[in-house]
Short mmCIF file of C-alpha atoms in Angstrom, two decimals:
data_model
loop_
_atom_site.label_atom_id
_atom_site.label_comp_id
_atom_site.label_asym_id
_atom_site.label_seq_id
_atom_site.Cartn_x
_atom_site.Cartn_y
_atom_site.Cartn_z
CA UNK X 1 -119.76 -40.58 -72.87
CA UNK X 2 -120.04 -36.87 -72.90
CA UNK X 3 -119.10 -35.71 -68.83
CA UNK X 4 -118.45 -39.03 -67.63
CA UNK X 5 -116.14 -39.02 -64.57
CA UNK X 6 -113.52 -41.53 -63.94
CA UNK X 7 -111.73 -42.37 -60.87
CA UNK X 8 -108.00 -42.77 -60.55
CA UNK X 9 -106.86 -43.07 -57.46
CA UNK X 10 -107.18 -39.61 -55.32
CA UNK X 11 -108.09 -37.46 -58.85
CA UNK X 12 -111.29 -37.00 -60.62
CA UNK X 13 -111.09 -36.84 -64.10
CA UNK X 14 -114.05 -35.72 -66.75
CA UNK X 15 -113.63 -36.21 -70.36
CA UNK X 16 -116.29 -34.35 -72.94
CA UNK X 17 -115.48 -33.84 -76.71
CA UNK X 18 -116.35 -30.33 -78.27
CA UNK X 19 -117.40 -29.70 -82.09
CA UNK X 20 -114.18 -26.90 -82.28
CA UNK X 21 -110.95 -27.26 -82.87
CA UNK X 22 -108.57 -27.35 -80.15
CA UNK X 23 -107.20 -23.89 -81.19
CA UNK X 24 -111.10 -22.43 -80.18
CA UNK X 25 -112.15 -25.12 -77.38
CA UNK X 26 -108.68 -23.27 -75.63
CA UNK X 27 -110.27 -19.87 -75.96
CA UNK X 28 -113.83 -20.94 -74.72
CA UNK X 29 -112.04 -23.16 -71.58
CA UNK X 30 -110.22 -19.79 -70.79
CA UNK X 31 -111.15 -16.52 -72.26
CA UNK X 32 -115.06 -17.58 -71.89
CA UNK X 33 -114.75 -19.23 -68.80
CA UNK X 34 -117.08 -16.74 -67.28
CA UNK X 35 -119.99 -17.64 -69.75
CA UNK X 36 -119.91 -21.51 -69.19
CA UNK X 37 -118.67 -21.84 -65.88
CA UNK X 38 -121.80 -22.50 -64.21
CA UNK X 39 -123.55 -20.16 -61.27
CA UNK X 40 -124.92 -21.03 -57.77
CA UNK X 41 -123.35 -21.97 -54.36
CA UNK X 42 -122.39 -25.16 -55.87
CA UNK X 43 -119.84 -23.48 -58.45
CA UNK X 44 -118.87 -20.23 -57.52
CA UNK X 45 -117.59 -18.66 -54.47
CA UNK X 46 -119.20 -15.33 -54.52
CA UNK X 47 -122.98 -15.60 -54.29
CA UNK X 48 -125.25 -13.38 -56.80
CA UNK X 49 -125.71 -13.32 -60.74
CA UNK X 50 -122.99 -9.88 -60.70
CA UNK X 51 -119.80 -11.83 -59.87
CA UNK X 52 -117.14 -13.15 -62.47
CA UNK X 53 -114.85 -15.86 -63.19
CA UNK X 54 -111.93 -15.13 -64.81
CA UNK X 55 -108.31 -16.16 -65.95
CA UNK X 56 -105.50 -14.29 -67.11
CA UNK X 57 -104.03 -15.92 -69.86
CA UNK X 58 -100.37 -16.41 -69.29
CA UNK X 59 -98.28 -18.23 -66.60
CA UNK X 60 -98.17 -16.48 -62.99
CA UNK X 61 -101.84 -15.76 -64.34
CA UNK X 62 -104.94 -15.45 -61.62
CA UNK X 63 -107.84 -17.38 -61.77
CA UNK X 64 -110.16 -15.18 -60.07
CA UNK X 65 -113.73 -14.78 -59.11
CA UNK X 66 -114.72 -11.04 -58.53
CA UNK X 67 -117.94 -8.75 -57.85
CA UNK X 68 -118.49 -5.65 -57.25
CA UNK X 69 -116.16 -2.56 -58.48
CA UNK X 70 -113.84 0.19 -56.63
CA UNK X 71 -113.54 0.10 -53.00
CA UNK X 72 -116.85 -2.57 -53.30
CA UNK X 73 -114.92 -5.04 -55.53
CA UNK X 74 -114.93 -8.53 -53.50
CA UNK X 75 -112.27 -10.68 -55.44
CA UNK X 76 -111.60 -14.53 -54.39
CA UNK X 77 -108.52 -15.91 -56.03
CA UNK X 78 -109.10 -19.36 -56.55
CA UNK X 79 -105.79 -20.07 -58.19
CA UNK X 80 -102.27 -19.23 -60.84
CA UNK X 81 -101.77 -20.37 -63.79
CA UNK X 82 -98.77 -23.11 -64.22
CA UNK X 83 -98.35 -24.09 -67.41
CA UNK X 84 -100.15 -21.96 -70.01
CA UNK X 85 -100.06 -23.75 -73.95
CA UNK X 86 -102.80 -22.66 -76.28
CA UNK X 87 -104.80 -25.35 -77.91
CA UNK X 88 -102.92 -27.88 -75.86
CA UNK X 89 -102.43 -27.75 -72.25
CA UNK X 90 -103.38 -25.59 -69.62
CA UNK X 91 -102.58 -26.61 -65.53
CA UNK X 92 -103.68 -23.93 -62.45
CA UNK X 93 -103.57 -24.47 -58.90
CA UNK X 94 -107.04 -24.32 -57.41
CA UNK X 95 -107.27 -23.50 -54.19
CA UNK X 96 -111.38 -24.25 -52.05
CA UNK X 97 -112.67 -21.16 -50.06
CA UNK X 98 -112.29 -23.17 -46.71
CA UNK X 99 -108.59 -24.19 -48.09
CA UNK X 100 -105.58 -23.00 -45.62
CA UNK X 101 -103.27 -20.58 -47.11
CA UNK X 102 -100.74 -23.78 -47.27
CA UNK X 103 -103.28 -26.26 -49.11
CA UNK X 104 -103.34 -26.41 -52.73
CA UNK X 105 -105.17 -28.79 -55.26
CA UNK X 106 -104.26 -28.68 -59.37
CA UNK X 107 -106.32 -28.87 -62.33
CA UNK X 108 -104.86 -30.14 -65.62
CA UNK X 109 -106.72 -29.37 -68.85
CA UNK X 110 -105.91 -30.98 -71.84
CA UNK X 111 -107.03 -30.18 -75.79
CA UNK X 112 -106.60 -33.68 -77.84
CA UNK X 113 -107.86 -32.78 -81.33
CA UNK X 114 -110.57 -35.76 -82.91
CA UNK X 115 -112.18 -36.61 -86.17
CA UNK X 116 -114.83 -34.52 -84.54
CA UNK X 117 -113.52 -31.28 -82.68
CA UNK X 118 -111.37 -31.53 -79.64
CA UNK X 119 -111.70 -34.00 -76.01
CA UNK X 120 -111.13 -31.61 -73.30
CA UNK X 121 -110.31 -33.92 -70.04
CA UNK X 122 -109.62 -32.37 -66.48
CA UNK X 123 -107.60 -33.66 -64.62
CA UNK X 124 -107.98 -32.54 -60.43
CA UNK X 125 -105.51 -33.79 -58.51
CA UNK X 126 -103.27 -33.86 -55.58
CA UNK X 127 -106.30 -34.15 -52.88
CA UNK X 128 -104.42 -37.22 -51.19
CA UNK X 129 -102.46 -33.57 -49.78
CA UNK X 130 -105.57 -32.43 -48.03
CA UNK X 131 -106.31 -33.95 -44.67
CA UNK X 132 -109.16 -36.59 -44.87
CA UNK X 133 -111.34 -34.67 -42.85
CA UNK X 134 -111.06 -31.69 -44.08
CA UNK X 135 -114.25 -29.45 -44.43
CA UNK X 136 -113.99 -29.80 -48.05
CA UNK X 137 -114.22 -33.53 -48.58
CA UNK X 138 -117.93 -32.96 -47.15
CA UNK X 139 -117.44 -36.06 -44.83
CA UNK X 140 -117.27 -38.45 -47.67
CA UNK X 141 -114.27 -41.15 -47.88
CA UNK X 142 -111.80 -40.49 -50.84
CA UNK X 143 -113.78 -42.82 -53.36
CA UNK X 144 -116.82 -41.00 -52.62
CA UNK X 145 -115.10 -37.49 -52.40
CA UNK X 146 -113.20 -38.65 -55.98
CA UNK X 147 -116.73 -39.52 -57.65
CA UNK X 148 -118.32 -36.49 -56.56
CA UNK X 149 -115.32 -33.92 -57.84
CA UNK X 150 -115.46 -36.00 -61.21
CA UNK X 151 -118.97 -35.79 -61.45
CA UNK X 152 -118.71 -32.09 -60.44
CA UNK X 153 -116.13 -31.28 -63.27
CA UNK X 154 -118.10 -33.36 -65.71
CA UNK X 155 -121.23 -30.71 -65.03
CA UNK X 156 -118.66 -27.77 -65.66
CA UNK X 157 -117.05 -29.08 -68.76
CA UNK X 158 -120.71 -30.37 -70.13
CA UNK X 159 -121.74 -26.83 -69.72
CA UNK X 160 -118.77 -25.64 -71.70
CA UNK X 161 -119.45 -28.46 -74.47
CA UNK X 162 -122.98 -26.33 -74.48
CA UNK X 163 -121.56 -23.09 -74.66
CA UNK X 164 -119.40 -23.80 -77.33
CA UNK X 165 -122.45 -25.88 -79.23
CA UNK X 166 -124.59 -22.57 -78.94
CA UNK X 167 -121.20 -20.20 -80.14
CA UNK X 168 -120.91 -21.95 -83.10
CA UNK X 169 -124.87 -21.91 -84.02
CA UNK X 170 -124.59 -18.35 -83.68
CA UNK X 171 -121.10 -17.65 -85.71
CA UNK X 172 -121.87 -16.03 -88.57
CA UNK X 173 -121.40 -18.44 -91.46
CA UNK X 174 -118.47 -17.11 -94.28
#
């Protein structure tokens, strides 16, 4: 089931499977991030269609969201890069806009190739660490929180199972 969350105990995790090869569903999951990652106060941090997502590819590497250029660049980090394996494995700290300097959350990505493409599964974990009535939980208990973050990742990864759906229909053909 394509962006079906699972629960499993305090992570979400959302599973989709991409018509690429691991190698390419990587590169769209990172170096496109900004093109499937999906737009609104729901998603981003920085409101308006001029801000990016991005993520420097290496580990010690920002995940980022920025607008705005010069002395007018607004720039949100929302996390570094842990563990950085092409076409494998990718983990980053994620960190919410209303998180403490102390509280941390981590995402792990992984790039299982199929008969058909690649499953890309996130992983979002560690939230048992964050206080259970913290701003972010939305005053939901942790099964509800859980479902919601899985359901949440499964609408970011769907959109990147789209992106890379529409990438390929538009590769010119060898």
């Amino acid at each position: 089931m394509t962006g079906a969350p699972t629960l499993a105990g305090d992570r979400a995790r959302a599973t989709v499977t991409v018509a690429v090869p691991p190698e390419k569903a990587f590169r769209l999951f990172t170096e496109e991030i900004n093109l499937w990652w999906r737009r609104g106060p729901r998603f981003r941090n920085l409101r308006g269609d001029q801000g990016i997502i991005c993520m420097e590819p290496r580990v010690g590497g920002r995940v980022f969201e920025s607008m705005g250029a010069g002395p007018n660049e607004t720039v949100f980090e929302v996390g570094t890069v842990t563990v950085w394996r092409p076409s494998e494995r990718l983990i980053f700290e994620w960190r919410a806009s209303n998180f403490a300097l102390c509280e941390r959350t981590e995402v792990e990505v992984t790039f299982v190739p199929t008969r058909t493409g690649t499953q890309v599964t996130v992983e979002h974990r560690g939230w048992s660490a964050i206080r259970a009535d913290h701003p972010v939980r939305h005053g939901q208990d942790v099964a509800a929180f859980i479902r919601m973050m899985g359901m949440w990742w499964g609408d970011q990864i769907t959109s990147m199972r789209l992106h890379a759906l529409h990438a390929e229909s538009h590769a010119p053909s060898h």
